[in-house]
PDB file of C-alpha atoms in Angstrom:
ATOM      1  CA  MET A   1      13.831 107.664 -76.393  1.00 76.00           C
ATOM      2  CA  VAL A   2      16.694 106.440 -78.593  1.00 85.00           C
ATOM      3  CA  ARG A   3      18.818 105.825 -75.507  1.00 83.00           C
ATOM      4  CA  GLN A   4      16.076 103.883 -73.746  1.00 88.00           C
ATOM      5  CA  VAL A   5      15.379 101.702 -76.788  1.00 92.00           C
ATOM      6  CA  SER A   6      19.100 101.091 -77.357  1.00 93.00           C
ATOM      7  CA  PHE A   7      19.721  99.881 -73.815  1.00 94.00           C
ATOM      8  CA  GLY A   8      16.541  97.832 -73.877  1.00 93.00           C
ATOM      9  CA  LEU A   9      17.629  96.123 -77.095  1.00 94.00           C
ATOM     10  CA  LEU A  10      21.112  95.556 -75.684  1.00 95.00           C
ATOM     11  CA  TRP A  11      19.621  93.917 -72.581  1.00 95.00           C
ATOM     12  CA  LEU A  12      17.348  91.736 -74.711  1.00 95.00           C
ATOM     13  CA  SER A  13      20.099  90.813 -77.187  1.00 96.00           C
ATOM     14  CA  PHE A  14      22.546  89.897 -74.436  1.00 95.00           C
ATOM     15  CA  GLY A  15      19.952  87.693 -72.783  1.00 95.00           C
ATOM     16  CA  ILE A  16      19.048  85.940 -76.030  1.00 96.00           C
ATOM     17  CA  TYR A  17      22.703  85.308 -76.828  1.00 96.00           C
ATOM     18  CA  ALA A  18      23.596  84.145 -73.307  1.00 94.00           C
ATOM     19  CA  PHE A  19      20.804  81.573 -73.123  1.00 91.00           C
ATOM     20  CA  GLY A  20      20.339  80.730 -76.786  1.00 92.00           C
ATOM     21  CA  PHE A  21      23.658  80.940 -78.606  1.00 93.00           C
ATOM     22  CA  ALA A  22      26.484  80.798 -76.039  1.00 94.00           C
ATOM     23  CA  PRO A  23      28.371  77.502 -75.598  1.00 94.00           C
ATOM     24  CA  PRO A  24      26.471  74.792 -73.685  1.00 91.00           C
ATOM     25  CA  GLU A  25      26.520  74.701 -69.902  1.00 86.00           C
ATOM     26  CA  ALA A  26      29.220  72.472 -68.450  1.00 82.00           C
ATOM     27  CA  GLY A  27      28.134  69.658 -66.159  1.00 83.00           C
ATOM     28  CA  ASN A  28      30.240  70.863 -63.234  1.00 87.00           C
ATOM     29  CA  THR A  29      29.100  74.491 -63.276  1.00 91.00           C
ATOM     30  CA  SER A  30      27.171  74.313 -59.994  1.00 92.00           C
ATOM     31  CA  GLU A  31      30.128  72.720 -58.234  1.00 95.00           C
ATOM     32  CA  LEU A  32      32.487  75.294 -59.756  1.00 95.00           C
ATOM     33  CA  ILE A  33      30.374  78.195 -58.515  1.00 94.00           C
ATOM     34  CA  GLN A  34      30.105  76.676 -55.037  1.00 95.00           C
ATOM     35  CA  ASP A  35      33.883  76.251 -54.853  1.00 96.00           C
ATOM     36  CA  LEU A  36      34.467  79.801 -56.088  1.00 96.00           C
ATOM     37  CA  ILE A  37      32.153  81.213 -53.436  1.00 95.00           C
ATOM     38  CA  ALA A  38      33.591  79.002 -50.697  1.00 95.00           C
ATOM     39  CA  GLY A  39      37.185  79.949 -51.550  1.00 93.00           C
ATOM     40  CA  LYS A  40      38.180  76.423 -52.609  1.00 95.00           C
ATOM     41  CA  TRP A  41      40.394  77.645 -55.406  1.00 95.00           C
ATOM     42  CA  GLN A  42      43.211  75.105 -55.410  1.00 92.00           C
ATOM     43  CA  GLN A  43      41.923  73.188 -58.444  1.00 93.00           C
ATOM     44  CA  ILE A  44      40.463  76.183 -60.309  1.00 96.00           C
ATOM     45  CA  ASN A  45      42.235  78.195 -62.992  1.00 97.00           C
ATOM     46  CA  PRO A  46      43.497  81.420 -61.311  1.00 97.00           C
ATOM     47  CA  VAL A  47      42.244  83.459 -64.274  1.00 97.00           C
ATOM     48  CA  VAL A  48      38.717  82.199 -63.631  1.00 97.00           C
ATOM     49  CA  VAL A  49      39.086  82.897 -59.899  1.00 97.00           C
ATOM     50  CA  ALA A  50      40.197  86.469 -60.560  1.00 97.00           C
ATOM     51  CA  LEU A  51      37.454  87.071 -63.124  1.00 97.00           C
ATOM     52  CA  PHE A  52      34.734  85.688 -60.847  1.00 97.00           C
ATOM     53  CA  ASN A  53      35.782  87.894 -57.933  1.00 97.00           C
ATOM     54  CA  LEU A  54      36.206  90.969 -60.120  1.00 97.00           C
ATOM     55  CA  MET A  55      32.568  90.469 -61.046  1.00 97.00           C
ATOM     56  CA  GLY A  56      31.880  91.367 -57.427  1.00 96.00           C
ATOM     57  CA  VAL A  57      34.156  94.417 -57.518  1.00 97.00           C
ATOM     58  CA  LEU A  58      32.584  95.910 -60.639  1.00 97.00           C
ATOM     59  CA  PRO A  59      29.075  96.326 -59.148  1.00 97.00           C
ATOM     60  CA  ALA A  60      30.681  98.040 -56.141  1.00 97.00           C
ATOM     61  CA  MET A  61      32.429 100.424 -58.540  1.00 97.00           C
ATOM     62  CA  TYR A  62      29.060 101.173 -60.137  1.00 97.00           C
ATOM     63  CA  ALA A  63      27.553 101.728 -56.694  1.00 97.00           C
ATOM     64  CA  ALA A  64      30.180 104.422 -56.081  1.00 97.00           C
ATOM     65  CA  ILE A  65      28.606 106.372 -58.940  1.00 96.00           C
ATOM     66  CA  LEU A  66      24.997 105.226 -59.146  1.00 96.00           C
ATOM     67  CA  PHE A  67      23.896 105.837 -55.559  1.00 94.00           C
ATOM     68  CA  ALA A  68      24.400 109.563 -56.150  1.00 93.00           C
ATOM     69  CA  ASP A  69      23.066 109.355 -59.710  1.00 93.00           C
ATOM     70  CA  GLY A  70      19.923 107.567 -58.576  1.00 91.00           C
ATOM     71  CA  LYS A  71      19.049 110.299 -56.094  1.00 86.00           C
ATOM     72  CA  GLY A  72      17.768 112.444 -58.920  1.00 78.00           C
ATOM     73  CA  GLN A  73      15.969 109.683 -60.804  1.00 88.00           C
ATOM     74  CA  LYS A  74      12.378 108.495 -60.761  1.00 88.00           C
ATOM     75  CA  VAL A  75      13.608 104.933 -60.236  1.00 89.00           C
ATOM     76  CA  PRO A  76      16.026 104.169 -57.365  1.00 89.00           C
ATOM     77  CA  ALA A  77      19.415 102.929 -58.520  1.00 93.00           C
ATOM     78  CA  SER A  78      20.025 100.902 -55.368  1.00 93.00           C
ATOM     79  CA  TRP A  79      17.788  97.982 -56.407  1.00 93.00           C
ATOM     80  CA  PHE A  80      19.528  97.650 -59.764  1.00 96.00           C
ATOM     81  CA  VAL A  81      22.953  97.836 -58.135  1.00 96.00           C
ATOM     82  CA  LEU A  82      21.971  95.043 -55.745  1.00 96.00           C
ATOM     83  CA  LEU A  83      20.795  92.934 -58.683  1.00 96.00           C
ATOM     84  CA  SER A  84      24.091  93.517 -60.472  1.00 96.00           C
ATOM     85  CA  PHE A  85      26.002  91.787 -57.661  1.00 96.00           C
ATOM     86  CA  GLY A  86      24.205  88.613 -58.671  1.00 94.00           C
ATOM     87  CA  ILE A  87      23.557  88.963 -62.393  1.00 95.00           C
ATOM     88  CA  GLY A  88      25.993  91.640 -63.555  1.00 95.00           C
ATOM     89  CA  ALA A  89      24.989  93.761 -66.536  1.00 95.00           C
ATOM     90  CA  PHE A  90      21.593  92.051 -66.688  1.00 95.00           C
ATOM     91  CA  GLY A  91      20.740  93.942 -63.486  1.00 96.00           C
ATOM     92  CA  LEU A  92      22.094  97.336 -64.568  1.00 96.00           C
ATOM     93  CA  LEU A  93      20.930  97.625 -68.173  1.00 96.00           C
ATOM     94  CA  PRO A  94      17.256  98.233 -67.231  1.00 95.00           C
ATOM     95  CA  TYR A  95      18.396 101.141 -65.045  1.00 95.00           C
ATOM     96  CA  PHE A  96      20.403 102.594 -67.927  1.00 95.00           C
ATOM     97  CA  ALA A  97      17.294 102.382 -70.068  1.00 93.00           C
ATOM     98  CA  LEU A  98      15.118 104.121 -67.450  1.00 93.00           C
ATOM     99  CA  ARG A  99      17.492 106.783 -66.081  1.00 92.00           C
ATOM    100  CA  GLN A 100      17.635 110.374 -67.280  1.00 91.00           C
ATOM    101  CA  PRO A 101      20.740 112.583 -67.529  1.00 90.00           C
ATOM    102  CA  ASN A 102      21.539 113.840 -64.039  1.00 89.00           C
ATOM    103  CA  PRO A 103      24.536 116.218 -63.920  1.00 91.00           C
ATOM    104  CA  THR A 104      23.584 117.919 -60.628  1.00 90.00           C
ATOM    105  CA  PHE A 105      23.493 116.973 -56.948  1.00 88.00           C
ATOM    106  CA  ASP A 106      21.408 118.733 -54.307  1.00 83.00           C
ATOM    107  CA  GLY A 107      23.962 118.214 -51.550  1.00 79.00           C
ATOM    108  CA  THR A 108      21.843 115.937 -49.369  1.00 85.00           C
ATOM    109  CA  LYS A 109      23.852 112.828 -48.487  1.00 90.00           C
ATOM    110  CA  ASN A 110      22.569 109.762 -46.668  1.00 91.00           C
ATOM    111  CA  PHE A 111      24.853 107.136 -45.159  1.00 94.00           C
ATOM    112  CA  TRP A 112      25.194 105.117 -48.344  1.00 94.00           C
ATOM    113  CA  ILE A 113      25.978 108.087 -50.560  1.00 94.00           C
ATOM    114  CA  ARG A 114      28.642 109.196 -48.093  1.00 95.00           C
ATOM    115  CA  PHE A 115      30.081 105.683 -47.974  1.00 96.00           C
ATOM    116  CA  TRP A 116      30.283 105.240 -51.743  1.00 96.00           C
ATOM    117  CA  ASP A 117      31.488 108.818 -52.201  1.00 96.00           C
ATOM    118  CA  SER A 118      34.449 108.280 -49.873  1.00 95.00           C
ATOM    119  CA  ARG A 119      37.930 108.074 -51.347  1.00 95.00           C
ATOM    120  CA  LEU A 120      38.680 105.337 -48.827  1.00 97.00           C
ATOM    121  CA  THR A 121      36.050 103.227 -50.554  1.00 97.00           C
ATOM    122  CA  GLY A 122      37.749 103.867 -53.880  1.00 97.00           C
ATOM    123  CA  LEU A 123      41.124 102.955 -52.416  1.00 98.00           C
ATOM    124  CA  GLY A 124      39.719  99.761 -50.927  1.00 98.00           C
ATOM    125  CA  LEU A 125      38.158  98.683 -54.220  1.00 98.00           C
ATOM    126  CA  THR A 126      41.407  99.453 -56.027  1.00 98.00           C
ATOM    127  CA  ALA A 127      43.435  97.365 -53.576  1.00 98.00           C
ATOM    128  CA  ILE A 128      41.060  94.412 -53.969  1.00 98.00           C
ATOM    129  CA  ALA A 129      41.029  94.647 -57.770  1.00 98.00           C
ATOM    130  CA  ILE A 130      44.815  94.874 -58.062  1.00 97.00           C
ATOM    131  CA  THR A 131      45.234  91.928 -55.703  1.00 97.00           C
ATOM    132  CA  LEU A 132      42.876  89.861 -57.857  1.00 97.00           C
ATOM    133  CA  LEU A 133      44.632  90.885 -61.063  1.00 97.00           C
ATOM    134  CA  ILE A 134      47.998  89.905 -59.617  1.00 97.00           C
ATOM    135  CA  TYR A 135      46.544  86.598 -58.436  1.00 96.00           C
ATOM    136  CA  GLY A 136      45.115  85.830 -61.870  1.00 95.00           C
ATOM    137  CA  LEU A 137      48.235  86.822 -63.763  1.00 93.00           C
ATOM    138  CA  LYS A 138      50.967  85.553 -61.445  1.00 93.00           C
ATOM    139  CA  THR A 139      49.641  82.333 -59.913  1.00 93.00           C
ATOM    140  CA  GLY A 140      50.832  79.144 -61.586  1.00 90.00           C
ATOM    141  CA  ASP A 141      51.938  78.865 -65.212  1.00 93.00           C
ATOM    142  CA  PHE A 142      50.785  81.988 -67.055  1.00 90.00           C
ATOM    143  CA  GLY A 143      50.727  80.394 -70.515  1.00 93.00           C
ATOM    144  CA  ALA A 144      48.967  77.226 -69.405  1.00 95.00           C
ATOM    145  CA  ASN A 145      46.385  79.169 -67.379  1.00 96.00           C
ATOM    146  CA  TRP A 146      45.447  81.360 -70.319  1.00 96.00           C
ATOM    147  CA  ALA A 147      45.361  78.462 -72.758  1.00 97.00           C
ATOM    148  CA  ASP A 148      42.970  76.640 -70.407  1.00 96.00           C
ATOM    149  CA  TYR A 149      40.882  79.785 -69.946  1.00 97.00           C
ATOM    150  CA  VAL A 150      40.508  80.196 -73.722  1.00 97.00           C
ATOM    151  CA  VAL A 151      39.291  76.605 -73.981  1.00 96.00           C
ATOM    152  CA  GLN A 152      36.792  77.186 -71.177  1.00 95.00           C
ATOM    153  CA  PHE A 153      35.608  80.419 -72.791  1.00 96.00           C
ATOM    154  CA  ARG A 154      34.868  78.533 -75.980  1.00 95.00           C
ATOM    155  CA  THR A 155      33.175  75.539 -74.378  1.00 94.00           C
ATOM    156  CA  ASN A 156      31.632  76.621 -71.048  1.00 95.00           C
ATOM    157  CA  ARG A 157      28.573  78.895 -70.978  1.00 96.00           C
ATOM    158  CA  PHE A 158      29.249  80.140 -67.442  1.00 96.00           C
ATOM    159  CA  ILE A 159      32.820  81.246 -68.245  1.00 96.00           C
ATOM    160  CA  HIS A 160      31.785  82.564 -71.664  1.00 97.00           C
ATOM    161  CA  VAL A 161      28.895  84.718 -70.444  1.00 97.00           C
ATOM    162  CA  MET A 162      30.802  85.895 -67.365  1.00 97.00           C
ATOM    163  CA  THR A 163      33.628  87.115 -69.599  1.00 97.00           C
ATOM    164  CA  LEU A 164      31.251  88.990 -71.888  1.00 97.00           C
ATOM    165  CA  ASP A 165      29.478  90.408 -68.833  1.00 97.00           C
ATOM    166  CA  PHE A 166      32.808  91.640 -67.485  1.00 97.00           C
ATOM    167  CA  GLY A 167      33.633  93.381 -70.762  1.00 96.00           C
ATOM    168  CA  LEU A 168      30.187  94.952 -71.008  1.00 96.00           C
ATOM    169  CA  LEU A 169      30.340  96.291 -67.454  1.00 96.00           C
ATOM    170  CA  CYS A 170      33.739  97.845 -68.170  1.00 95.00           C
ATOM    171  CA  LEU A 171      32.370  99.587 -71.275  1.00 94.00           C
ATOM    172  CA  LEU A 172      29.166 100.891 -69.693  1.00 93.00           C
ATOM    173  CA  PHE A 173      30.979 103.186 -67.248  1.00 94.00           C
ATOM    174  CA  SER A 174      31.337 105.789 -69.985  1.00 92.00           C
ATOM    175  CA  TRP A 175      27.558 106.320 -69.991  1.00 92.00           C
ATOM    176  CA  ILE A 176      27.460 107.535 -66.384  1.00 94.00           C
ATOM    177  CA  LEU A 177      30.939 108.986 -65.969  1.00 95.00           C
ATOM    178  CA  ALA A 178      30.228 112.355 -67.615  1.00 94.00           C
ATOM    179  CA  ASP A 179      27.296 113.095 -65.280  1.00 95.00           C
ATOM    180  CA  ASP A 180      29.331 112.065 -62.233  1.00 95.00           C
ATOM    181  CA  MET A 181      32.130 114.402 -63.309  1.00 95.00           C
ATOM    182  CA  ARG A 182      29.705 117.320 -63.720  1.00 94.00           C
ATOM    183  CA  ARG A 183      28.226 116.705 -60.280  1.00 93.00           C
ATOM    184  CA  ARG A 184      31.744 117.220 -58.913  1.00 93.00           C
ATOM    185  CA  GLY A 185      32.645 120.236 -61.021  1.00 92.00           C
ATOM    186  CA  LEU A 186      35.004 118.349 -63.350  1.00 92.00           C
ATOM    187  CA  THR A 187      34.728 119.593 -66.921  1.00 87.00           C
ATOM    188  CA  GLU A 188      38.061 118.593 -68.484  1.00 88.00           C
ATOM    189  CA  SER A 189      37.454 116.262 -71.420  1.00 87.00           C
ATOM    190  CA  GLY A 190      40.923 114.791 -70.943  1.00 91.00           C
ATOM    191  CA  ILE A 191      39.836 113.256 -67.635  1.00 91.00           C
ATOM    192  CA  PHE A 192      36.909 111.513 -69.292  1.00 94.00           C
ATOM    193  CA  GLN A 193      39.103 110.179 -72.084  1.00 92.00           C
ATOM    194  CA  ALA A 194      41.826 108.978 -69.720  1.00 91.00           C
ATOM    195  CA  VAL A 195      39.353 107.131 -67.496  1.00 93.00           C
ATOM    196  CA  THR A 196      37.411 105.471 -70.308  1.00 91.00           C
ATOM    197  CA  LEU A 197      40.445 104.461 -72.358  1.00 92.00           C
ATOM    198  CA  VAL A 198      41.844 102.297 -69.540  1.00 92.00           C
ATOM    199  CA  PRO A 199      39.225  99.637 -68.712  1.00 91.00           C
ATOM    200  CA  LEU A 200      38.665  98.874 -65.028  1.00 95.00           C
ATOM    201  CA  LEU A 201      41.834 100.556 -63.732  1.00 96.00           C
ATOM    202  CA  GLY A 202      40.889 103.940 -65.180  1.00 96.00           C
ATOM    203  CA  VAL A 203      37.638 104.021 -63.224  1.00 97.00           C
ATOM    204  CA  LEU A 204      39.380 102.784 -60.070  1.00 97.00           C
ATOM    205  CA  VAL A 205      41.891 105.633 -60.232  1.00 96.00           C
ATOM    206  CA  TYR A 206      39.030 108.055 -60.821  1.00 97.00           C
ATOM    207  CA  LEU A 207      37.209 106.798 -57.711  1.00 97.00           C
ATOM    208  CA  CYS A 208      40.377 107.396 -55.682  1.00 96.00           C
ATOM    209  CA  VAL A 209      41.093 110.960 -56.814  1.00 95.00           C
ATOM    210  CA  ARG A 210      37.722 112.534 -57.723  1.00 96.00           C
ATOM    211  CA  PRO A 211      36.493 115.426 -55.545  1.00 95.00           C
ATOM    212  CA  ASN A 212      33.741 114.646 -53.073  1.00 93.00           C
ATOM    213  CA  LEU A 213      30.181 115.557 -53.920  1.00 93.00           C
ATOM    214  CA  PRO A 214      29.299 119.098 -52.845  1.00 88.00           C
ATOM    215  CA  GLU A 215      27.902 119.591 -49.362  1.00 79.00           C
ATOM    216  CA  PRO A 216      24.747 121.697 -48.836  1.00 70.00           C
ATOM    217  CA  LEU A 217      25.420 125.386 -48.303  1.00 61.00           C
ATOM    218  CA  THR A 218      25.015 126.479 -44.682  1.00 54.00           C
ATOM    219  CA  GLN A 219      23.583 129.824 -43.812  1.00 46.00           C
ATOM    220  CA  SER A 220      25.418 132.022 -41.302  1.00 43.00           C
TER     221      SER A 220
END
């Protein structure tokens, strides 16, 4: 019950802050989002471009864990994962409040569980994330880009909330990582600490090297 209430309060508090206390919405936000989606990045700060696209990678990283986790839950994880592609942590926090600990897997894999369980999927997500990080850090003048980003973070609600959303999504992995490790027979606490201490990249490496979920036992 404490866990459910905590995640519910976090969801409510984040929503109240995002729409009630964050910096005001900039007048060009709709145009900015349209350009980001359309790939018209020439006039946009590369840090913002990288952050916006990483907000699409993070839900996919969650999908690589939650599709298996949701199989043993009363509520399907897939709907919350789909919501997270559009609204980030706002879509996942209700699932965290409703889910129960699930350290086992029955071995039955559908197409989506097999897809998200694949190491190739982990490698693909890692390649995309690293490419975006390099783009954000290496394109243009590093100092000027970050100075501009800080200004936008302080004055633009979209950039401000997206940044906080990114940080929250990075932190929330720790709440589902332990169960995913147990489903795969990983019990070393050092693995958990190494993955959680390195935001984003730690989980990406984990998705690339973790053992596959167990297959159902066949009878001879």
